[in-house]
PDB file of C-alpha atoms in Angstrom:
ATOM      1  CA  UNK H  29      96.786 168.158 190.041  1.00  0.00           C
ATOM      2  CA  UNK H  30      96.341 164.331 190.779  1.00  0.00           C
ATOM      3  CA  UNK H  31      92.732 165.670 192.300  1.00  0.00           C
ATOM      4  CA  UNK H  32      91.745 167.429 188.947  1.00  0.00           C
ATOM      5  CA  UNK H  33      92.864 164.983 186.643  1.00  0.00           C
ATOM      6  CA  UNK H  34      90.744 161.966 188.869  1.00  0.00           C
ATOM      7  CA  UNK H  35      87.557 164.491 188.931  1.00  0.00           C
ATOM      8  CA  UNK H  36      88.274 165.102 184.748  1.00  0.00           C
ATOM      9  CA  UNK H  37      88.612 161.164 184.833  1.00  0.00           C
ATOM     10  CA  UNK H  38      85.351 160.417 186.427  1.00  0.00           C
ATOM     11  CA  UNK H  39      83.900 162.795 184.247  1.00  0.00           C
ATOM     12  CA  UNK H  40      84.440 161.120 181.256  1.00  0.00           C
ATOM     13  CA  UNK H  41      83.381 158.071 182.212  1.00  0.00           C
ATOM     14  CA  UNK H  42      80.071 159.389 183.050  1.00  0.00           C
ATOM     15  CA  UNK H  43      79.761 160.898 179.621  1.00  0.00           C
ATOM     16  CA  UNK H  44      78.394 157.643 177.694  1.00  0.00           C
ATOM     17  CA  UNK H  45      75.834 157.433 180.349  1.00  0.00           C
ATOM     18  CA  UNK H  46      74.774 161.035 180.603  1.00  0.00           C
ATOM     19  CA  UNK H  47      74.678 161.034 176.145  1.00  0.00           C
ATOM     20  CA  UNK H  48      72.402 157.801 176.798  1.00  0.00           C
ATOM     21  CA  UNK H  49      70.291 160.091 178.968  1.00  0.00           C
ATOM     22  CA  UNK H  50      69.593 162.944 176.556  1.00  0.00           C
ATOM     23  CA  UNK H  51      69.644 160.878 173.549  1.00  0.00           C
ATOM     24  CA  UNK H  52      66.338 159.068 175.402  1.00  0.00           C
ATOM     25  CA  UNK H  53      64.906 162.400 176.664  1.00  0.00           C
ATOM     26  CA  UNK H  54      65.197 164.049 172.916  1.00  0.00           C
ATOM     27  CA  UNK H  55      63.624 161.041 171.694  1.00  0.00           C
ATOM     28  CA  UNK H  56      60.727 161.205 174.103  1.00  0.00           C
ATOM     29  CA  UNK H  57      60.699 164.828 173.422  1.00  0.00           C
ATOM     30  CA  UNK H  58      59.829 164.289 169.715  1.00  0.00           C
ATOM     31  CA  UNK H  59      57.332 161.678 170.535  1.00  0.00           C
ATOM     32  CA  UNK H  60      55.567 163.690 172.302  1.00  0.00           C
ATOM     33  CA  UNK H  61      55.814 166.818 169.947  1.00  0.00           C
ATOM     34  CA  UNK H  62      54.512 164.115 167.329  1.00  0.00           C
ATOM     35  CA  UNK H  63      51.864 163.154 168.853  1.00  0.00           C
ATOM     36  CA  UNK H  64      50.661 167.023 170.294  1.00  0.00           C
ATOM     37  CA  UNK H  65      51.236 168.090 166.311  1.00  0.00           C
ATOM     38  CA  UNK H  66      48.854 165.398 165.281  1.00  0.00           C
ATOM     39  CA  UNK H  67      45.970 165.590 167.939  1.00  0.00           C
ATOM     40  CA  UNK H  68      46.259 169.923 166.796  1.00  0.00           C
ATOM     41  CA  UNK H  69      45.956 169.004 163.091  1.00  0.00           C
ATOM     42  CA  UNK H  70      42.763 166.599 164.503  1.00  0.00           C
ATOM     43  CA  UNK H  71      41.457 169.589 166.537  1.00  0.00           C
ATOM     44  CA  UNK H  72      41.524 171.972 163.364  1.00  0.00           C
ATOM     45  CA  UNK H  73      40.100 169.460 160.994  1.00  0.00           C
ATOM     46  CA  UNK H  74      36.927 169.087 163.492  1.00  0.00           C
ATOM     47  CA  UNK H  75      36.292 172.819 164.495  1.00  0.00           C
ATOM     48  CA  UNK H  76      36.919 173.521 160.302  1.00  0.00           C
ATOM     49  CA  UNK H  77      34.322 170.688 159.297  1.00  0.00           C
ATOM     50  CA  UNK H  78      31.835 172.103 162.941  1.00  0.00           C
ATOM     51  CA  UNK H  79      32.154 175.199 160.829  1.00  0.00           C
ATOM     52  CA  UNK H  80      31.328 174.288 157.299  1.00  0.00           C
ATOM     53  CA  UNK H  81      28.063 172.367 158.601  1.00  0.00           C
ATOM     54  CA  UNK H  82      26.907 175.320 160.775  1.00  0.00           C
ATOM     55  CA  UNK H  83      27.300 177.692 157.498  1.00  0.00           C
ATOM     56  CA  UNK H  84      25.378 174.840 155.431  1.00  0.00           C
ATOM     57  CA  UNK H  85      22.141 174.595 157.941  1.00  0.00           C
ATOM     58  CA  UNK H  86      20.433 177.175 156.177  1.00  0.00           C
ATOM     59  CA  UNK H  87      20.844 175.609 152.622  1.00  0.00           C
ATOM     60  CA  UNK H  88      18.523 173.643 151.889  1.00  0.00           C
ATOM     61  CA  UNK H  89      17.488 172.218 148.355  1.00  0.00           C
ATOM     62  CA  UNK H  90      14.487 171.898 146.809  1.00  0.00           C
ATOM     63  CA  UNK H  91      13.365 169.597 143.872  1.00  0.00           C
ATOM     64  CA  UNK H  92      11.556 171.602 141.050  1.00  0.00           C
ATOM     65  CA  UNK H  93      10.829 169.013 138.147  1.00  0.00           C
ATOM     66  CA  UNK H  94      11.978 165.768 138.467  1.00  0.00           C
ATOM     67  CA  UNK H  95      13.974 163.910 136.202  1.00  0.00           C
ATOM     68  CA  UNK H  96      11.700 161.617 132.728  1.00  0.00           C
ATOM     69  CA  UNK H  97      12.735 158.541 131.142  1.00  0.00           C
ATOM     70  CA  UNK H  98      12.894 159.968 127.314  1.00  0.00           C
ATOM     71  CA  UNK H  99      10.358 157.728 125.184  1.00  0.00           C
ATOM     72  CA  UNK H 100      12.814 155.837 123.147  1.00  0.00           C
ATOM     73  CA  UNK H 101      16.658 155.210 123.182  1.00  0.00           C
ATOM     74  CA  UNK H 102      18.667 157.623 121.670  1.00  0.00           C
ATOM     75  CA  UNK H 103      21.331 155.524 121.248  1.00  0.00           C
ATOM     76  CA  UNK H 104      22.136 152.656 119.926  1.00  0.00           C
ATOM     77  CA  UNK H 105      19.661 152.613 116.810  1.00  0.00           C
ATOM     78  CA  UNK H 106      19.041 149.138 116.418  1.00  0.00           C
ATOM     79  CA  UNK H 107      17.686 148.656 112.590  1.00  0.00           C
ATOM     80  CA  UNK H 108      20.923 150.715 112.068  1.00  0.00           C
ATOM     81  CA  UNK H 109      22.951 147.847 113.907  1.00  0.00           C
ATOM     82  CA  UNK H 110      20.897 145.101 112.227  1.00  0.00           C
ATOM     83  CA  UNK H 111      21.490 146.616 108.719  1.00  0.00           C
ATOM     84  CA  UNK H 112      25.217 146.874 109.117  1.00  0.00           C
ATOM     85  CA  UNK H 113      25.633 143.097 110.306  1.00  0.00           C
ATOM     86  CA  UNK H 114      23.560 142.016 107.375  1.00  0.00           C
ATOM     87  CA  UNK H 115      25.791 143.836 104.984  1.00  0.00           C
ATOM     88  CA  UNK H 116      28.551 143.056 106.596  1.00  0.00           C
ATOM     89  CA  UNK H 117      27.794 139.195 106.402  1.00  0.00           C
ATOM     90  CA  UNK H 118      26.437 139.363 102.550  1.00  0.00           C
ATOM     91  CA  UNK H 119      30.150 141.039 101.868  1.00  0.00           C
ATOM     92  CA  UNK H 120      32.041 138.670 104.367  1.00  0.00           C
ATOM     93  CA  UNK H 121      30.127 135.609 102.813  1.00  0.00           C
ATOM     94  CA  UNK H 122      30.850 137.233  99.055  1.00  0.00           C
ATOM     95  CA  UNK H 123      34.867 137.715 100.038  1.00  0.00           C
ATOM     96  CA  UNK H 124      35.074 134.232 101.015  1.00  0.00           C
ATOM     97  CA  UNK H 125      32.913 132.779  98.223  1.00  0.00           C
ATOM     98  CA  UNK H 126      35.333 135.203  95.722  1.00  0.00           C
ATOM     99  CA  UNK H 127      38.579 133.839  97.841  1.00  0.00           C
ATOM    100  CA  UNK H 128      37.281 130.123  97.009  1.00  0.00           C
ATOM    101  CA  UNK H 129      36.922 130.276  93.482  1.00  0.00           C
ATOM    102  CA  UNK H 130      40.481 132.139  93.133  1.00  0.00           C
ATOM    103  CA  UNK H 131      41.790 129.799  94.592  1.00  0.00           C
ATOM    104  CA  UNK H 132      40.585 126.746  92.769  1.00  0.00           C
ATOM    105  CA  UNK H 133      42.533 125.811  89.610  1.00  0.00           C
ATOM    106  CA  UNK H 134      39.704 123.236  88.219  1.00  0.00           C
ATOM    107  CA  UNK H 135      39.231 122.976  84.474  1.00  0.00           C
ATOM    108  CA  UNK H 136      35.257 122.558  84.353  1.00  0.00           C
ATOM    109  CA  UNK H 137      34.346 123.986  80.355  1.00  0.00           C
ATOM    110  CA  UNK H 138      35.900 124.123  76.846  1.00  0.00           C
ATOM    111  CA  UNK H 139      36.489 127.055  77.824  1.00  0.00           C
ATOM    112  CA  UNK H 140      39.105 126.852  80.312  1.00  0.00           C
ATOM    113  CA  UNK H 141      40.489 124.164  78.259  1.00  0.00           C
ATOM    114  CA  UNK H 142      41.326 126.302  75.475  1.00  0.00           C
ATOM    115  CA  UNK H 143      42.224 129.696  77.308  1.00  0.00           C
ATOM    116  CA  UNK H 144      44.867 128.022  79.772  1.00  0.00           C
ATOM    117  CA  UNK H 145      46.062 124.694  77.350  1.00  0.00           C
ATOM    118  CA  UNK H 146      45.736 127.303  74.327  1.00  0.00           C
ATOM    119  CA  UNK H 147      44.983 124.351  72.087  1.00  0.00           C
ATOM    120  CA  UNK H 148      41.678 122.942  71.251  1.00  0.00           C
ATOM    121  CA  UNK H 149      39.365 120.232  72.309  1.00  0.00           C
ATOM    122  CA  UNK H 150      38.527 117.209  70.903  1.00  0.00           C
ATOM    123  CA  UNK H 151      35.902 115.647  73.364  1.00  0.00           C
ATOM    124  CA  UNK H 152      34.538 116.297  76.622  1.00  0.00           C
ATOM    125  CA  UNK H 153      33.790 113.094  78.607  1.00  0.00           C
ATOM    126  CA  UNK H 154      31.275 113.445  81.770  1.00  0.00           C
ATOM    127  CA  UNK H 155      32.457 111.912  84.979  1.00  0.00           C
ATOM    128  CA  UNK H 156      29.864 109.146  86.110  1.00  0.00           C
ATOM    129  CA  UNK H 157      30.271 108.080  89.876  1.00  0.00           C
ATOM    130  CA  UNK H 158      28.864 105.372  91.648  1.00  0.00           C
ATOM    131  CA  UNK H 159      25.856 105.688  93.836  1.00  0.00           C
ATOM    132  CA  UNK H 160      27.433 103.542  96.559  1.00  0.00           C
ATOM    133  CA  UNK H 161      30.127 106.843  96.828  1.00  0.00           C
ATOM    134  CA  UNK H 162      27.976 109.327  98.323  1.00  0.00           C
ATOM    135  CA  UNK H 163      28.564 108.232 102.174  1.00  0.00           C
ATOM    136  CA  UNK H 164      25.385 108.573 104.073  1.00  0.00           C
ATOM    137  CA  UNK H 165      23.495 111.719 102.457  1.00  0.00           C
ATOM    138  CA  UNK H 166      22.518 113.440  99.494  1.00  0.00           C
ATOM    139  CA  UNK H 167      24.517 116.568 100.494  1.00  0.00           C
ATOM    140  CA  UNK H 168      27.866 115.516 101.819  1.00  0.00           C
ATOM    141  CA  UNK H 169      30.595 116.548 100.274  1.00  0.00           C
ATOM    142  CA  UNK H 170      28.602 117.454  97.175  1.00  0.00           C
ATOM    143  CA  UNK H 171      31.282 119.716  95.627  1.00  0.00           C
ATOM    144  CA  UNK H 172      33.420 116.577  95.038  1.00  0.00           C
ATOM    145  CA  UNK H 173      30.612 114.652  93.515  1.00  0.00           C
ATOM    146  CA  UNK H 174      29.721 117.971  90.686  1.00  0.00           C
ATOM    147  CA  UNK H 175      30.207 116.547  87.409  1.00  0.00           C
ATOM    148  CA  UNK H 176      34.072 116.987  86.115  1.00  0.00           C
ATOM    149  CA  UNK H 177      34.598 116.500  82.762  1.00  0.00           C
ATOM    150  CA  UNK H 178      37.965 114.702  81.379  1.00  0.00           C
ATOM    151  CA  UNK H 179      39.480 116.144  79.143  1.00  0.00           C
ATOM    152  CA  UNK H 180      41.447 115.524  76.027  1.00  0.00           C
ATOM    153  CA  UNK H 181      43.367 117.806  73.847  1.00  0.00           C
ATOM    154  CA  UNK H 182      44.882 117.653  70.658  1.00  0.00           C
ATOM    155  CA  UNK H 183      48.651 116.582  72.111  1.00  0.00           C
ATOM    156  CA  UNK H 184      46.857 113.568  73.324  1.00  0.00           C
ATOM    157  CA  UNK H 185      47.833 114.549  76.759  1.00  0.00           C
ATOM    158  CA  UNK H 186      44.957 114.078  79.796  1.00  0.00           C
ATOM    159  CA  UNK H 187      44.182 117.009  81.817  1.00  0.00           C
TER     160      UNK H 187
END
Protein backbone atom coordinates (compact mmCIF):
# COMPACT_ATOMS: atom_id res chain seq x y z
CA UNK A 1 0.00 0.00 0.00
CA UNK A 2 2.91 2.41 1.04
CA UNK A 3 4.21 1.50 -2.78
CA UNK A 4 0.84 2.63 -4.42
CA UNK A 5 0.20 5.54 -2.50
CA UNK A 6 4.21 6.90 -3.29
CA UNK A 7 3.59 5.94 -7.19
CA UNK A 8 -0.18 7.95 -6.83
CA UNK A 9 2.09 10.63 -5.04
CA UNK A 10 4.58 11.08 -7.75
CA UNK A 11 1.87 11.15 -10.03
CA UNK A 12 0.40 14.10 -8.95
CA UNK A 13 3.18 15.99 -8.77
CA UNK A 14 3.88 15.44 -12.32
CA UNK A 15 0.43 16.61 -13.23
CA UNK A 16 1.18 20.56 -13.30
CA UNK A 17 3.99 19.75 -15.55
CA UNK A 18 2.36 17.29 -17.88
CA UNK A 19 -1.07 20.14 -18.05
CA UNK A 20 1.89 22.70 -18.93
CA UNK A 21 2.76 20.27 -21.71
CA UNK A 22 -0.59 19.93 -23.47
CA UNK A 23 -1.72 23.31 -22.70
CA UNK A 24 1.59 24.37 -25.05
CA UNK A 25 0.98 21.57 -27.61
CA UNK A 26 -2.95 22.68 -28.02
CA UNK A 27 -1.75 26.06 -28.37
CA UNK A 28 0.74 25.23 -31.07
CA UNK A 29 -1.89 23.06 -32.47
CA UNK A 30 -4.22 26.04 -33.14
CA UNK A 31 -1.44 28.10 -34.46
CA UNK A 32 -0.80 26.03 -36.82
CA UNK A 33 -4.51 25.19 -37.80
CA UNK A 34 -4.63 29.17 -38.04
CA UNK A 35 -2.23 29.64 -40.11
CA UNK A 36 -3.07 26.27 -42.65
CA UNK A 37 -6.92 27.87 -42.58
CA UNK A 38 -5.55 31.13 -43.80
CA UNK A 39 -2.89 30.11 -46.50
CA UNK A 40 -6.37 27.63 -47.88
CA UNK A 41 -8.62 30.73 -47.88
CA UNK A 42 -5.33 32.46 -49.91
CA UNK A 43 -5.17 29.39 -52.21
CA UNK A 44 -9.03 29.66 -53.09
CA UNK A 45 -9.04 33.37 -53.51
CA UNK A 46 -6.10 32.95 -56.27
CA UNK A 47 -7.34 29.80 -58.24
CA UNK A 48 -11.15 31.78 -57.99
CA UNK A 49 -9.63 35.18 -59.35
CA UNK A 50 -7.01 32.55 -62.13
CA UNK A 51 -10.53 31.57 -63.03
CA UNK A 52 -12.52 34.70 -63.51
CA UNK A 53 -9.58 36.17 -65.79
CA UNK A 54 -9.33 32.99 -67.94
CA UNK A 55 -13.34 33.25 -68.52
CA UNK A 56 -12.80 37.15 -69.26
CA UNK A 57 -9.90 36.64 -72.13
CA UNK A 58 -12.34 36.38 -74.71
CA UNK A 59 -14.28 39.65 -73.80
CA UNK A 60 -13.12 42.18 -75.23
CA UNK A 61 -14.77 45.74 -75.71
CA UNK A 62 -15.03 47.79 -78.40
CA UNK A 63 -15.68 51.63 -78.62
CA UNK A 64 -18.57 52.48 -81.10
CA UNK A 65 -19.13 56.39 -80.85
CA UNK A 66 -17.28 58.20 -78.56
CA UNK A 67 -18.45 60.42 -76.05
CA UNK A 68 -19.23 64.91 -77.36
CA UNK A 69 -18.92 67.84 -75.27
CA UNK A 70 -22.75 69.19 -75.72
CA UNK A 71 -22.46 72.87 -77.27
CA UNK A 72 -23.55 74.83 -74.32
CA UNK A 73 -24.12 74.19 -70.52
CA UNK A 74 -27.20 72.84 -69.59
CA UNK A 75 -26.97 73.87 -66.34
CA UNK A 76 -26.52 76.55 -64.54
CA UNK A 77 -28.28 79.25 -66.87
CA UNK A 78 -26.41 82.18 -66.14
CA UNK A 79 -28.75 85.34 -67.28
CA UNK A 80 -31.16 83.27 -65.07
CA UNK A 81 -28.57 83.61 -62.08
CA UNK A 82 -27.76 87.23 -62.98
CA UNK A 83 -31.50 88.19 -63.06
CA UNK A 84 -32.28 86.71 -59.69
CA UNK A 85 -29.26 88.56 -57.87
CA UNK A 86 -30.38 91.78 -59.44
CA UNK A 87 -33.85 91.36 -58.09
CA UNK A 88 -32.84 90.12 -55.21
CA UNK A 89 -30.55 93.24 -54.47
CA UNK A 90 -33.29 95.94 -55.85
CA UNK A 91 -35.72 94.13 -53.05
CA UNK A 92 -32.88 93.72 -50.37
CA UNK A 93 -31.82 97.45 -51.02
CA UNK A 94 -35.85 98.46 -51.02
CA UNK A 95 -36.38 96.36 -47.47
CA UNK A 96 -33.64 98.19 -45.95
CA UNK A 97 -34.41 101.61 -47.45
CA UNK A 98 -38.37 100.77 -46.16
CA UNK A 99 -36.75 99.50 -42.61
CA UNK A 100 -34.90 103.07 -42.43
CA UNK A 101 -37.63 105.30 -42.88
CA UNK A 102 -39.87 103.18 -40.29
CA UNK A 103 -37.71 103.57 -38.17
CA UNK A 104 -37.04 107.27 -38.17
CA UNK A 105 -39.42 109.40 -36.07
CA UNK A 106 -38.29 112.93 -37.75
CA UNK A 107 -40.92 115.62 -38.15
CA UNK A 108 -39.77 117.12 -41.68
CA UNK A 109 -43.47 118.88 -43.13
CA UNK A 110 -46.65 120.57 -41.80
CA UNK A 111 -47.75 117.67 -42.34
CA UNK A 112 -46.36 115.50 -39.79
CA UNK A 113 -46.73 118.35 -37.54
CA UNK A 114 -50.34 118.34 -37.61
CA UNK A 115 -51.12 114.48 -38.02
CA UNK A 116 -48.90 113.39 -34.90
CA UNK A 117 -49.13 116.98 -32.59
CA UNK A 118 -52.91 117.11 -33.92
CA UNK A 119 -52.73 120.87 -33.55
CA UNK A 120 -51.73 123.34 -36.09
CA UNK A 121 -48.76 125.27 -37.20
CA UNK A 122 -47.87 128.58 -36.87
CA UNK A 123 -44.40 128.88 -38.67
CA UNK A 124 -41.92 126.73 -40.12
CA UNK A 125 -38.33 127.99 -39.58
CA UNK A 126 -35.46 126.44 -41.99
CA UNK A 127 -32.38 125.18 -40.27
CA UNK A 128 -29.25 127.18 -41.61
CA UNK A 129 -25.82 125.45 -40.77
CA UNK A 130 -22.52 126.67 -41.03
CA UNK A 131 -20.26 125.90 -43.90
CA UNK A 132 -17.30 125.28 -41.58
CA UNK A 133 -19.69 121.98 -40.32
CA UNK A 134 -19.44 119.84 -43.22
CA UNK A 135 -15.97 118.02 -42.20
CA UNK A 136 -13.91 117.47 -45.24
CA UNK A 137 -16.52 116.75 -48.20
CA UNK A 138 -19.56 117.67 -49.81
CA UNK A 139 -21.11 114.22 -49.11
CA UNK A 140 -20.31 113.20 -45.59
CA UNK A 141 -22.79 112.67 -43.47
CA UNK A 142 -25.22 114.53 -45.71
CA UNK A 143 -28.40 113.13 -44.11
CA UNK A 144 -27.57 115.17 -40.96
CA UNK A 145 -26.92 118.31 -42.86
CA UNK A 146 -30.82 117.96 -44.98
CA UNK A 147 -32.64 120.93 -44.05
CA UNK A 148 -34.87 120.35 -40.66
CA UNK A 149 -37.31 122.68 -40.04
CA UNK A 150 -38.17 123.90 -36.27
CA UNK A 151 -41.12 123.86 -35.44
CA UNK A 152 -43.66 125.73 -33.44
CA UNK A 153 -47.16 124.92 -32.56
CA UNK A 154 -49.91 126.63 -31.15
CA UNK A 155 -49.11 125.43 -27.23
CA UNK A 156 -45.96 127.33 -27.74
CA UNK A 157 -44.12 124.17 -27.14
CA UNK A 158 -40.78 123.40 -29.58
CA UNK A 159 -40.73 120.22 -31.37
Amino acid sequence: MGQEAKSLESRLQMSPLVETQYKQLTRDSKSAQDFYNDLLSKKNNSTMATDLESAQEGEQFVILDSASFPDQPSFPVYWMFAAGGAGGGIGLGLAIVLLLELKDKAIRSERDIEFFLELPTLVLLPSVGLAANRKNGRFRNWWRRRKRPVVKHAAGQAA
